[in-house]
XYZ file of N, CA and C in Angstrom:
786
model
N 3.776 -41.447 -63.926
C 3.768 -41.230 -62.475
C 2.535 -40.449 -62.046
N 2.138 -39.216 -62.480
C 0.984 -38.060 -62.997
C -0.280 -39.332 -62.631
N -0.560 -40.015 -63.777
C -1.508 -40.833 -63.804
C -1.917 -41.825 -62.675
N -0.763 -42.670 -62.205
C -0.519 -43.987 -61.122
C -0.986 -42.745 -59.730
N -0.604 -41.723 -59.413
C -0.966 -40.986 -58.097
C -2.244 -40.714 -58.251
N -2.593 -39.885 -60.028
C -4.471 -40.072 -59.254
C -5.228 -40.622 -59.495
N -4.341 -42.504 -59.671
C -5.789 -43.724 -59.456
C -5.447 -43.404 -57.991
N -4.363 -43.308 -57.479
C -4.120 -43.550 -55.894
C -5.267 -42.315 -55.246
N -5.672 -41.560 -55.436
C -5.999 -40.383 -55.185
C -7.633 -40.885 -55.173
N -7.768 -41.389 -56.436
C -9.321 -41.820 -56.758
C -9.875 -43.040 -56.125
N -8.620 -43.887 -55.718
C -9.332 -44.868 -54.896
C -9.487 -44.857 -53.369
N -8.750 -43.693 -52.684
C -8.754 -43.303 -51.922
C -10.202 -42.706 -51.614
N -10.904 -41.823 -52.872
C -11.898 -40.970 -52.394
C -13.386 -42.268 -52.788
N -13.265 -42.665 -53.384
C -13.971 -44.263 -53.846
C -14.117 -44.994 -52.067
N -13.503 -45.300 -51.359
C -13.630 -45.688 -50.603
C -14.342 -44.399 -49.509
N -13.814 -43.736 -49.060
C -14.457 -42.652 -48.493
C -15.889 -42.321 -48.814
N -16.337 -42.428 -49.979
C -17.589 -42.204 -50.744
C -18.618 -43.369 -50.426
N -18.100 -44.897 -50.219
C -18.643 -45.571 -49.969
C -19.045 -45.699 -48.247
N -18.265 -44.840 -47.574
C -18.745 -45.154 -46.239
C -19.361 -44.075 -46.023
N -19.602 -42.858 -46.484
C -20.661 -41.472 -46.446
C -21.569 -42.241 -47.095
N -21.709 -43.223 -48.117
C -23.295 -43.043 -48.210
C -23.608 -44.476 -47.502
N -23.122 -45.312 -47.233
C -23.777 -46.021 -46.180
C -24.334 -45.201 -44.576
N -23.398 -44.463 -44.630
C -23.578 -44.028 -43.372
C -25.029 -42.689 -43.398
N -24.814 -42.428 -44.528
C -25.899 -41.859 -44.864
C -27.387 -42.125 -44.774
N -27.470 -43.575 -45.571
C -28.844 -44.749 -45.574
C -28.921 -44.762 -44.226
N -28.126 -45.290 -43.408
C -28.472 -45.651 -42.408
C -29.135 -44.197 -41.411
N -28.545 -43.124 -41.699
C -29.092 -42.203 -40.490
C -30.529 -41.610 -40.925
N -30.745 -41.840 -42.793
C -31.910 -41.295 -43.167
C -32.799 -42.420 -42.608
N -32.820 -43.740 -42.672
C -33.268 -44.847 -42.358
C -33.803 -43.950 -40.894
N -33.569 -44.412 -40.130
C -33.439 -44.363 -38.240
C -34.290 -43.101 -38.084
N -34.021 -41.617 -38.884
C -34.260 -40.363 -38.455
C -36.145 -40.147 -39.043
N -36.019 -40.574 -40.086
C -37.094 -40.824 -41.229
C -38.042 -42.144 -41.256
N -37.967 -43.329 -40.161
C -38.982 -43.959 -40.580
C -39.715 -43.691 -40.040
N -40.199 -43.411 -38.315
C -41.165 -43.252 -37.688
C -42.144 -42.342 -38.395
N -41.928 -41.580 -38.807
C -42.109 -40.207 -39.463
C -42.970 -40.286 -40.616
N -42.109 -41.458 -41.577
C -43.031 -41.400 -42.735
C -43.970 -42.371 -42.338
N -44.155 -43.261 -41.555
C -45.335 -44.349 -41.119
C -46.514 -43.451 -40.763
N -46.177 -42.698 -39.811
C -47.173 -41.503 -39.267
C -48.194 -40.697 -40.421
N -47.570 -40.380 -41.603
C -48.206 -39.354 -42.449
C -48.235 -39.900 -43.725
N -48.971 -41.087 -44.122
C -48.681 -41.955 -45.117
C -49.605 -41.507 -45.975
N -50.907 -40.626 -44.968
C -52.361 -40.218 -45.093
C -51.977 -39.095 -46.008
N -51.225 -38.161 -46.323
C -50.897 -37.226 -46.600
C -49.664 -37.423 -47.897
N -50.327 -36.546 -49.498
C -49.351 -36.803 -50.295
C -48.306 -36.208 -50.577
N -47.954 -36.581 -51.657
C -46.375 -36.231 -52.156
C -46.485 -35.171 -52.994
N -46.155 -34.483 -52.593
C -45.720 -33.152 -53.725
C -44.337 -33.107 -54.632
N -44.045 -32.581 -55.625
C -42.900 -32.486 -56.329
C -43.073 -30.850 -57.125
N -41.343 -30.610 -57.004
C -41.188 -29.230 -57.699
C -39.248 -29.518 -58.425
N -39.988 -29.462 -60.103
C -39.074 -29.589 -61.026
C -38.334 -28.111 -61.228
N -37.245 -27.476 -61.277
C -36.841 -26.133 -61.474
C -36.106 -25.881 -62.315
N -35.801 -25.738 -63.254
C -34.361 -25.159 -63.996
C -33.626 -24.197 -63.711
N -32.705 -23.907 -63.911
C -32.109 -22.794 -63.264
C -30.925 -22.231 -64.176
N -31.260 -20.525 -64.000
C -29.546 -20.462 -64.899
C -28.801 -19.178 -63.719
N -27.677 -19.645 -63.449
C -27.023 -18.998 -63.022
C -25.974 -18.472 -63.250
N -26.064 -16.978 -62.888
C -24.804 -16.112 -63.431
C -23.735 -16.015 -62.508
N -23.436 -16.760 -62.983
C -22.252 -16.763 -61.460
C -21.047 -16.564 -62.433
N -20.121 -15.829 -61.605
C -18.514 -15.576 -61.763
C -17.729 -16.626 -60.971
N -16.544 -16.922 -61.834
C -16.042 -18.544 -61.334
C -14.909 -17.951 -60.761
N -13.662 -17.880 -59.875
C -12.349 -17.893 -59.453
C -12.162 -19.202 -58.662
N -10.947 -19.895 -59.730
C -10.619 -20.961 -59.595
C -8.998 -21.079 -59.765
N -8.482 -22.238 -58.958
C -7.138 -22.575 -59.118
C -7.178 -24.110 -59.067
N -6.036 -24.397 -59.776
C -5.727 -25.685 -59.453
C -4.009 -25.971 -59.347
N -3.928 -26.546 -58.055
C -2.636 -26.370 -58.456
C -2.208 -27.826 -58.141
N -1.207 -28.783 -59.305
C -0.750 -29.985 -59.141
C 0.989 -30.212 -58.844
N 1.511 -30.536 -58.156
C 2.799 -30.441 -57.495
C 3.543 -31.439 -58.209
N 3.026 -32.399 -58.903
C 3.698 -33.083 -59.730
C 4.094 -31.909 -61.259
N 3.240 -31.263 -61.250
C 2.790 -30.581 -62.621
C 4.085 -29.307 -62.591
N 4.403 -28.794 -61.252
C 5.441 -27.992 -61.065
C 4.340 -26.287 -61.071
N 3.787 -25.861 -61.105
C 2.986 -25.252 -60.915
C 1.399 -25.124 -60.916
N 0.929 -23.823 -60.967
C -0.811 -23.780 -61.357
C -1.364 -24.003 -63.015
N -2.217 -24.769 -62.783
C -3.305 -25.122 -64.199
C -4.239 -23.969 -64.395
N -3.877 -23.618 -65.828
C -4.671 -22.437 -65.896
C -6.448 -22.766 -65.666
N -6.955 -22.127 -65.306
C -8.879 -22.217 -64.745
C -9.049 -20.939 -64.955
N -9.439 -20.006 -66.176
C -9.620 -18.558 -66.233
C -11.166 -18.867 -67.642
N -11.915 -19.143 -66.754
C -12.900 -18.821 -68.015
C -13.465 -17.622 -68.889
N -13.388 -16.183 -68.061
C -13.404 -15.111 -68.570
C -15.008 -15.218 -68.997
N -15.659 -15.817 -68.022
C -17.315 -15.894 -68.543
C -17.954 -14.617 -68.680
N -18.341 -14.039 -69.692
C -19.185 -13.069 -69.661
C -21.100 -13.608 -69.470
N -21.758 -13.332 -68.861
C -23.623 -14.013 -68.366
C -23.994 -13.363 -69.902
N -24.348 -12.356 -70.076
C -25.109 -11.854 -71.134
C -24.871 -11.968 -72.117
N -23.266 -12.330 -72.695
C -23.076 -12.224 -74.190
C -23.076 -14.087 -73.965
N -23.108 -14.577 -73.499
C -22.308 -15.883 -73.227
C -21.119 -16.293 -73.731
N -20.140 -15.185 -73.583
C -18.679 -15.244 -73.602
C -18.109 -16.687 -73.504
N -17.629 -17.591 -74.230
C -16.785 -18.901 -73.614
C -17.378 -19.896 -72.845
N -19.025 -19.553 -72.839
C -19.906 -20.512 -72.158
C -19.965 -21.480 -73.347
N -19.483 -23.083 -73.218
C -19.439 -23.798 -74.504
C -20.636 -24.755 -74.031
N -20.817 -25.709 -72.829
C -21.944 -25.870 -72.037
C -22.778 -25.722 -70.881
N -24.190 -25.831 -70.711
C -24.319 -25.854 -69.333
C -25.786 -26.142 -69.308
N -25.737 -26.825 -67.581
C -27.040 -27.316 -67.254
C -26.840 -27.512 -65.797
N -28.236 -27.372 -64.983
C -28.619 -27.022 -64.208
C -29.857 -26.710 -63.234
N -30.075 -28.090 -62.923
C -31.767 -28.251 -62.584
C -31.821 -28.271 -60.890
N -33.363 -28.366 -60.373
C -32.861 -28.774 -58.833
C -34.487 -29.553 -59.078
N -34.363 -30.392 -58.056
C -35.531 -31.233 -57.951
C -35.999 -31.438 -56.210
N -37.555 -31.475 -56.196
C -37.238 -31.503 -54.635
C -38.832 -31.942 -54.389
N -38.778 -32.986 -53.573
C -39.391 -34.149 -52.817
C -40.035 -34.018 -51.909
N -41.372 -33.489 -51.609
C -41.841 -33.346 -50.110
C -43.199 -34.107 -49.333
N -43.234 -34.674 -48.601
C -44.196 -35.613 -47.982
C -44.524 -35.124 -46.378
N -45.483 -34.017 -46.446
C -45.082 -33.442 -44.930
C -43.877 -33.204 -44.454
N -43.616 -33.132 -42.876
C -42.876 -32.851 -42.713
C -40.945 -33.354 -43.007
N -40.920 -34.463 -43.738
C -39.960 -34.738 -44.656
C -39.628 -34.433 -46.130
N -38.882 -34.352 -46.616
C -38.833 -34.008 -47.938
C -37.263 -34.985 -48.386
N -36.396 -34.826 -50.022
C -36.218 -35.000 -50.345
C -34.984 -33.737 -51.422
N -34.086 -33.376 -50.886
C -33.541 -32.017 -52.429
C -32.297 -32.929 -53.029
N -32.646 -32.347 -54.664
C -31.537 -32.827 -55.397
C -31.365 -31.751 -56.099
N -30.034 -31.132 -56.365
C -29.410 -30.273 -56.919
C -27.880 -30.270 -57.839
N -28.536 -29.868 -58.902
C -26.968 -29.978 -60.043
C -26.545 -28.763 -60.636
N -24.975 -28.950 -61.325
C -24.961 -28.363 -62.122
C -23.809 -28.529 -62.867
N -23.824 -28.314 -64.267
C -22.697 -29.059 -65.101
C -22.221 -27.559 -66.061
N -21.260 -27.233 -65.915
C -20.574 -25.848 -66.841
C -19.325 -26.095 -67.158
N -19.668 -25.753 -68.545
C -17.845 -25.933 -69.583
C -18.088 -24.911 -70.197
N -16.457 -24.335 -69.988
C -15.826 -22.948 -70.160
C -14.915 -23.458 -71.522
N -14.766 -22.722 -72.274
C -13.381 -23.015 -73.699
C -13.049 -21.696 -73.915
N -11.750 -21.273 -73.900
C -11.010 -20.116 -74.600
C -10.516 -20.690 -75.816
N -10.274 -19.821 -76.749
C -9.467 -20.435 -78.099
C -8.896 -19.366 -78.280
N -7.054 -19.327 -78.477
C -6.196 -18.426 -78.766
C -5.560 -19.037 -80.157
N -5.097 -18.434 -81.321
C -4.634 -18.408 -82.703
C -4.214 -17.959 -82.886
N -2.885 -18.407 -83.751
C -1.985 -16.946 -84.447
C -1.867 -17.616 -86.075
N -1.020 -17.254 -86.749
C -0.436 -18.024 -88.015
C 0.140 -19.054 -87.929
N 0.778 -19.364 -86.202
C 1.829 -20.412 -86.563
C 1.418 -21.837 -85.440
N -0.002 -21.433 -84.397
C -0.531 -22.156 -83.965
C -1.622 -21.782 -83.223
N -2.576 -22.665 -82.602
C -4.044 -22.748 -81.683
C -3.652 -23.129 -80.292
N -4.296 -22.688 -79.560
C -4.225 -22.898 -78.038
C -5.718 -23.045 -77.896
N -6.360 -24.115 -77.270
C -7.544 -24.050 -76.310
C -7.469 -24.976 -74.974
N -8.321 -24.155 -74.528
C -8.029 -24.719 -72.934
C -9.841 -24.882 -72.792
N -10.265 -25.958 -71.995
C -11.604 -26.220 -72.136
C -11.417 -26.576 -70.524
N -12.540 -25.959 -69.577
C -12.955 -26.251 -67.954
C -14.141 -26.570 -68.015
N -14.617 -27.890 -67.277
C -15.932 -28.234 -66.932
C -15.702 -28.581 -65.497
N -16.567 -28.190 -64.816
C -17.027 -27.896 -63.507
C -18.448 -27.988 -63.040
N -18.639 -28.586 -61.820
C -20.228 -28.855 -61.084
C -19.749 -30.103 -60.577
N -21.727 -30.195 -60.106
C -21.095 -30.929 -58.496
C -22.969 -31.519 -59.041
N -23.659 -32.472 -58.174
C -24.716 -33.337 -57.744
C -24.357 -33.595 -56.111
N -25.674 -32.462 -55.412
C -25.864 -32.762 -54.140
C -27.692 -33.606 -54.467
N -27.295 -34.516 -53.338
C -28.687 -35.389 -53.109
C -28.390 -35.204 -51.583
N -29.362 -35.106 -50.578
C -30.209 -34.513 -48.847
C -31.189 -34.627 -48.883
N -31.773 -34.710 -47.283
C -32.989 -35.209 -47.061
C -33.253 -34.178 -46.258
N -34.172 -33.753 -45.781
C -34.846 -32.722 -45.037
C -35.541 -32.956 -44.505
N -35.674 -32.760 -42.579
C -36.793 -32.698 -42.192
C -36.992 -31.718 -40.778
N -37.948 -31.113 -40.992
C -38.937 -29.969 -40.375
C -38.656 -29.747 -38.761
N -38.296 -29.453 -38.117
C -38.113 -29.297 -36.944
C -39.396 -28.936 -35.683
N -39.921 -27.952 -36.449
C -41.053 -27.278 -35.652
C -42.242 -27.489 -36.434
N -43.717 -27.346 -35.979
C -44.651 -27.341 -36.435
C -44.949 -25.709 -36.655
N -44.817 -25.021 -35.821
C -45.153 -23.534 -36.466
C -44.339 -23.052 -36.993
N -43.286 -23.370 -37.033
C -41.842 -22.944 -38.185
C -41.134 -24.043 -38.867
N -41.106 -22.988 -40.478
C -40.844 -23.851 -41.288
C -39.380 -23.703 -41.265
N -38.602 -24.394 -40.500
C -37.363 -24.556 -40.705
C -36.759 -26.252 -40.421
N -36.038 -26.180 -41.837
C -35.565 -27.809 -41.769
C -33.989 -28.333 -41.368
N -34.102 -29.320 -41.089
C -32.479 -29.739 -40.818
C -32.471 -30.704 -41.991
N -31.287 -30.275 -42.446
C -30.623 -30.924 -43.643
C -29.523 -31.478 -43.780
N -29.209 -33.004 -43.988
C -28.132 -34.005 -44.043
C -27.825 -34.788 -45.294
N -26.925 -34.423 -46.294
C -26.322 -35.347 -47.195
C -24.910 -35.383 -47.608
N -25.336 -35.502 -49.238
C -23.985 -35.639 -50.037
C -23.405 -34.692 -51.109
N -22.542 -34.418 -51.170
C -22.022 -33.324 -52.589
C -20.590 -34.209 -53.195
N -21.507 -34.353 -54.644
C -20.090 -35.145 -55.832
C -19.954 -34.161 -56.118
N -18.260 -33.212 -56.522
C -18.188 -32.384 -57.097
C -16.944 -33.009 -58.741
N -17.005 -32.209 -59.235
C -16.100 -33.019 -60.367
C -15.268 -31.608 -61.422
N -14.225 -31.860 -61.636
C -13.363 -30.663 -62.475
C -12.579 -31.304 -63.282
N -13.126 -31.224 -64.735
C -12.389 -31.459 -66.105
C -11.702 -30.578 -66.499
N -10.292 -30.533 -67.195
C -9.601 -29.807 -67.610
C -9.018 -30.429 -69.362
N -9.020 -29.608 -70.143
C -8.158 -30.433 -71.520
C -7.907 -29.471 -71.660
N -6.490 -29.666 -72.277
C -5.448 -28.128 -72.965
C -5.112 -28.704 -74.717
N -5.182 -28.258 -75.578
C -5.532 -28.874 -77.102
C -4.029 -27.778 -77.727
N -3.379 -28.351 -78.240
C -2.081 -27.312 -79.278
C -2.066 -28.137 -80.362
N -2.399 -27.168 -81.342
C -2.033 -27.484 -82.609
C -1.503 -26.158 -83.420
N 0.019 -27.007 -83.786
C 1.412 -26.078 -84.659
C 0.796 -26.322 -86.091
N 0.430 -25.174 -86.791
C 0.408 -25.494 -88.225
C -0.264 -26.726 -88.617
N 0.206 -27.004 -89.924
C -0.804 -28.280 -90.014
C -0.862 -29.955 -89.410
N 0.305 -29.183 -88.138
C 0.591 -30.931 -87.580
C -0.951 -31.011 -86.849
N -1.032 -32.331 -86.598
C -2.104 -33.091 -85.610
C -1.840 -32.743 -84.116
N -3.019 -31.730 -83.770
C -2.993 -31.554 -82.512
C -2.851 -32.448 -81.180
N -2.101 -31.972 -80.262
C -1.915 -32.548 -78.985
C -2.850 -32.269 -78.185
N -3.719 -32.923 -76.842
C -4.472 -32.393 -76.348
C -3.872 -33.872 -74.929
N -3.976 -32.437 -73.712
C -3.388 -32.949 -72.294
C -4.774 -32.820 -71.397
N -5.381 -34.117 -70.874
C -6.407 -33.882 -69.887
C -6.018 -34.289 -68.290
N -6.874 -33.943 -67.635
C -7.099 -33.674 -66.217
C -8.077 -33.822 -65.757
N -8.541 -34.673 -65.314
C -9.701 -34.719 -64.236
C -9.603 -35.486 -62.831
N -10.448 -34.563 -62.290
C -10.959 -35.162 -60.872
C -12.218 -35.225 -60.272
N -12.440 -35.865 -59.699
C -14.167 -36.081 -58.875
C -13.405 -36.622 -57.046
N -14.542 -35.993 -56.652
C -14.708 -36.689 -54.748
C -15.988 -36.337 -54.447
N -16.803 -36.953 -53.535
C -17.977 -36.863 -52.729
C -17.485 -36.432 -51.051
N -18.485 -35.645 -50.761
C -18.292 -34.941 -49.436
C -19.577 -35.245 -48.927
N -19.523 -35.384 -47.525
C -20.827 -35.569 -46.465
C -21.019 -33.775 -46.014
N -22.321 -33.173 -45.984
C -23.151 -31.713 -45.596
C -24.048 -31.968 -45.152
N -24.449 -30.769 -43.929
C -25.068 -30.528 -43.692
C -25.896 -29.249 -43.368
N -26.763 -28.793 -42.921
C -27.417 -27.533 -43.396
C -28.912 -27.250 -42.596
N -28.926 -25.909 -43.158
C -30.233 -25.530 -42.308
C -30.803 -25.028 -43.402
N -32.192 -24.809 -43.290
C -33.208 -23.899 -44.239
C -34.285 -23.244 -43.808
N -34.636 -22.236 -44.269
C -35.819 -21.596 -43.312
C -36.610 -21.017 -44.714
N -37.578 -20.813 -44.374
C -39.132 -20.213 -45.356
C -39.849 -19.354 -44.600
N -39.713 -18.153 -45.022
C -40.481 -17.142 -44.457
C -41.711 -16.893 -45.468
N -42.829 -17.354 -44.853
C -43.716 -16.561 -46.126
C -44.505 -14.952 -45.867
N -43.960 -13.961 -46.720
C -44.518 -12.725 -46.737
C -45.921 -12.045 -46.891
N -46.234 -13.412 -48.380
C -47.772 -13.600 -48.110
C -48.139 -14.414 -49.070
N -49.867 -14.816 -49.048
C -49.935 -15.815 -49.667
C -48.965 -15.807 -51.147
N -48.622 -15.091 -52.049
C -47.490 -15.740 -52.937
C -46.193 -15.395 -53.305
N -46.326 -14.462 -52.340
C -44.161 -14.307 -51.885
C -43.753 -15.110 -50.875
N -42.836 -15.519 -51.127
C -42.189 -16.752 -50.118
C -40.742 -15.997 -49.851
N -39.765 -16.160 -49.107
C -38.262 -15.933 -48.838
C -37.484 -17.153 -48.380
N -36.792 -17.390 -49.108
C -35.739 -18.411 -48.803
C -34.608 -18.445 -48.085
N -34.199 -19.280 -47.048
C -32.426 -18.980 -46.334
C -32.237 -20.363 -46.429
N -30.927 -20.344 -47.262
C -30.448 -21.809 -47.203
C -29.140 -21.873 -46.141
N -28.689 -22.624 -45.850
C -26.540 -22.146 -45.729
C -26.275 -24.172 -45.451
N -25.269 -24.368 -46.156
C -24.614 -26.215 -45.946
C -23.507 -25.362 -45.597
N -22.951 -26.665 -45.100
C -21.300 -26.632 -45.019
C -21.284 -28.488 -45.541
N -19.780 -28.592 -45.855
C -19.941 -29.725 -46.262
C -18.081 -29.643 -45.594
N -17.426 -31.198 -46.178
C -16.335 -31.400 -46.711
C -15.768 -32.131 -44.916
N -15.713 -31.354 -44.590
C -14.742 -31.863 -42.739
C -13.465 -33.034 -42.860
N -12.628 -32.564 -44.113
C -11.632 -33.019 -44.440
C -11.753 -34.449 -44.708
N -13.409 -34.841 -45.059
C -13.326 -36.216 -45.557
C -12.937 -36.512 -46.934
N -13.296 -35.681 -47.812
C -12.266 -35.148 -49.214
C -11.787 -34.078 -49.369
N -13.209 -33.470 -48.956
C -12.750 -31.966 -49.169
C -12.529 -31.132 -47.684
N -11.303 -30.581 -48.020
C -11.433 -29.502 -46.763
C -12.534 -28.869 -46.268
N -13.444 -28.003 -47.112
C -14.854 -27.676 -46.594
C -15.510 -27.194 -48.053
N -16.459 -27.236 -47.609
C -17.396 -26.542 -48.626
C -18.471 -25.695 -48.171
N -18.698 -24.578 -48.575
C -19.871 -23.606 -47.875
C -20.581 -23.084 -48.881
N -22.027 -23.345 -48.835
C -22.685 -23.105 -49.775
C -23.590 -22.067 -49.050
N -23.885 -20.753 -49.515
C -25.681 -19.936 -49.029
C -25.781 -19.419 -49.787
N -27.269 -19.504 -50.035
C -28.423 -18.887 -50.846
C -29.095 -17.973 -50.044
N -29.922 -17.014 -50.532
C -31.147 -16.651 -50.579
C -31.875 -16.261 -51.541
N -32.919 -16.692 -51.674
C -34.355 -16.818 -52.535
C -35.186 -15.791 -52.395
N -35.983 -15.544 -53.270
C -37.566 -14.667 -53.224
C -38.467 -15.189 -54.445
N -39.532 -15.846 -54.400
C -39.838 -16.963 -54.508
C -41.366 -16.481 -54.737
N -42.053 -16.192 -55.917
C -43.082 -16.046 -56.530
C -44.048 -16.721 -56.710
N -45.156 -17.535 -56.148
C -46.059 -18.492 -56.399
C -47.065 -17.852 -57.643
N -46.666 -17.933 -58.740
C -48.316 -17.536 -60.306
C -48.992 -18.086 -60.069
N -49.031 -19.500 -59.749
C -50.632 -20.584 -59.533
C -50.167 -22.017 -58.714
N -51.010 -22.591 -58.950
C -50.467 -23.668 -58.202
C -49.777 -24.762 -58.963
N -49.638 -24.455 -60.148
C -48.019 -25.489 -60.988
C -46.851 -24.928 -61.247
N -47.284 -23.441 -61.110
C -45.853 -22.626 -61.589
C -45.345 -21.895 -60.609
N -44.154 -21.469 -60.630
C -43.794 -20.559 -59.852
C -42.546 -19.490 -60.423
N -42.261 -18.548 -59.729
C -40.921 -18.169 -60.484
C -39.719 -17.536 -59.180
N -38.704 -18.016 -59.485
C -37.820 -17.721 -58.212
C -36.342 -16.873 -58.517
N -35.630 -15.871 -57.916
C -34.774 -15.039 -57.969
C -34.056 -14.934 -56.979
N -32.673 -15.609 -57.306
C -32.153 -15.232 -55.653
C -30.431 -15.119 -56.212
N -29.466 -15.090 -54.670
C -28.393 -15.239 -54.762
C -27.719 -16.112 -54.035
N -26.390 -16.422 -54.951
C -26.008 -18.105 -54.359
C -24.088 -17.863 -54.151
N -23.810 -18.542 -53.379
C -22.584 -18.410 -53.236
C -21.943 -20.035 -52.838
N -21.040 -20.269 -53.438
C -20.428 -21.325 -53.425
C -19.253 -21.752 -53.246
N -18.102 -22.154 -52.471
C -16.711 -22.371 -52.321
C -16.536 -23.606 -52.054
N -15.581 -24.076 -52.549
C -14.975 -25.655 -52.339
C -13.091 -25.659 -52.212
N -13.191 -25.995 -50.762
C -11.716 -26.169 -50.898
C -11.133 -27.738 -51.130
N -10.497 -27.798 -51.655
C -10.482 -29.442 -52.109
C -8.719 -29.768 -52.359
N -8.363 -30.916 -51.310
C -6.889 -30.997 -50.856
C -7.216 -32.551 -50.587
N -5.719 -32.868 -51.622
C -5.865 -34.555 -51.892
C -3.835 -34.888 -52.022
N -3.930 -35.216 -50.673
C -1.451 -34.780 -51.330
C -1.068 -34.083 -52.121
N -0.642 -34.022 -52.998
C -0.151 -32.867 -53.773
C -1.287 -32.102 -54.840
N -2.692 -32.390 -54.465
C -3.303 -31.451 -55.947
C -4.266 -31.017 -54.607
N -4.445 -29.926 -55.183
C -5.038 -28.186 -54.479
C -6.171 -27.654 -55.190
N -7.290 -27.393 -55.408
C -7.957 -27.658 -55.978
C -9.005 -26.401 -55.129
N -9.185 -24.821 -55.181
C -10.017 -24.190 -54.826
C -10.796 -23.334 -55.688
N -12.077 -23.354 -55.697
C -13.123 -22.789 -56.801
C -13.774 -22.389 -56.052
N -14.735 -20.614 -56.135
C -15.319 -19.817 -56.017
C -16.205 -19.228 -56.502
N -17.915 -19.493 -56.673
C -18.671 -19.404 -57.798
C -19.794 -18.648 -56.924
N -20.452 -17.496 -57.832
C -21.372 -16.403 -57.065
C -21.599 -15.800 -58.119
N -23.280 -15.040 -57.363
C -24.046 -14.720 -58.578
C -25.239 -14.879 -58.570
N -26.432 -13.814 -59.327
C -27.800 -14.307 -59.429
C -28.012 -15.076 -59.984
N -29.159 -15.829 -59.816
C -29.880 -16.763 -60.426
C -31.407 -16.681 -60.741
N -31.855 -17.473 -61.722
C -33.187 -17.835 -61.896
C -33.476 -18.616 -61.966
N -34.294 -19.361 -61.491
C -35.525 -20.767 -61.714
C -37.209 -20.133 -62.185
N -37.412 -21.631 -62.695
C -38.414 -21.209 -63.295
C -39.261 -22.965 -62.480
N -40.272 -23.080 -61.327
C -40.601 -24.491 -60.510
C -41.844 -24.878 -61.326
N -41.837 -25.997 -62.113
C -42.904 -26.853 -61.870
C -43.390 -27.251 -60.740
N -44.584 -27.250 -60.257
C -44.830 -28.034 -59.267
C -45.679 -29.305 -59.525
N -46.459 -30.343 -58.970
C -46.821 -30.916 -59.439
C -46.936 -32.495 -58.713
């Protein structure tokens, strides 16, 4: 029954997903061609980033078929890398004058492992999301952009028991949905190679997700003209409500990038 509700669940957000990104093409289409015809004269820049972020997770999940909450307690420690089993986390970003291009990820799996003499418990969480947006510039003497896309977010769960020397059991869980955001950004530059960053999206408007609110701020180091180095703080919430599964995660924390440019 568990299973049959979240194909129902998944084809539900499958369809939804398909009309955000049509609807998407089409408004980048309309908003963005005049624009790029105009400045064809003028090239493309690119900035590759990695990023690691220390963020603290508070998460729930709760499934109503399941009869209560799924445990989500990663107990991440940043410095020792406590229960960090993977992770990755890049941002990529596209600029052609006054249009641009941001893509942003990130993929993190959490594992506890509990043992005694007479059995093992592990519980393994993977979590992240792939936003792809387009950006473009509002003002000529200010750099502030309006920003319109998409956020896939996705939450794996497996719970693993093994009694003695029987063959372990292991119970999974997953879910994915795409949400339509949008957003503002601003660039203050302090001087030629301090920069300041203000991001803020909102996403979700109960097309999967109830909402999503994402803000940053940056401080943003130019070394030369391929490198850069960036330090900021990020805050992240996703409320996510699909009939009976509940689904809210809370992630914050410094970060670092390290930008190719190029």
């Amino acid at each position: 029954m568990k299973h049959k509700r979240n194909k129902l669940i998944m084809k539900k957000i499958n369809k939804k997903t398909k009309i955000f990104f049509a609807s998407l093409l089409l408004t980048t289409t309309l908003l963005f061609s005049n624009t790029v015809f105009a400045i064809t004269s003028e090239e493309w820049t690119f900035i590759l980033t990695p990023v690691l972020w220390n963020a603290s997770v508070d998460a729930t999940l709760s499934d109503g078929d399941g009869g209560g909450d799924l445990p989500i307690d990663p107990d991440y420690r940043f410095f020792t890398l406590e229960n960090l089993d993977d992770y990755m986390s890049l941002k990529f970003e596209a600029n052609h004058g006054r249009i641009g291009f941001l893509f942003d990820s990130l993929r993190a799996r959490y594992q506890d492992d509990t043992s005694n003499t007479f059995a093992s418990f592990t519980v393994g969480s993977e979590l992240g999301f792939l936003k792809a947006a387009a950006r473009y510039q509002l003002f000529d003497e200010h750099k502030l952009d309006l920003i319109a896309g998409v956020q896939h977010s996705f939450l794996d769960i497996d719970q693993t028991l093994i009694l003695g020397s029987r063959p372990g059991s292991t119970t999974k869980y997953s879910y994915d949905w795409t949400d339509p955001l949008i957003g503002i950004r601003y660039q203050y530059p302090v001087s030629h190679n301090w920069l300041v960053w203000l991001r803020g999206d909102m996403g979700g408007f109960n097309a999967s997700t109830q909402r999503i609110i994402d803000l940053s701020t940056d401080i943003q180091y130019l070394i030369n003209s391929t490198i850069s180095f960036t330090i900021g703080y990020r805050y992240l919430k996703i409320d996510f409500k699909e009939d009976d599964v509940l689904y809210d995660v809370a992630l914050d924390g410094v970060y670092m990038g390290l930008g190719i440019h190029f």
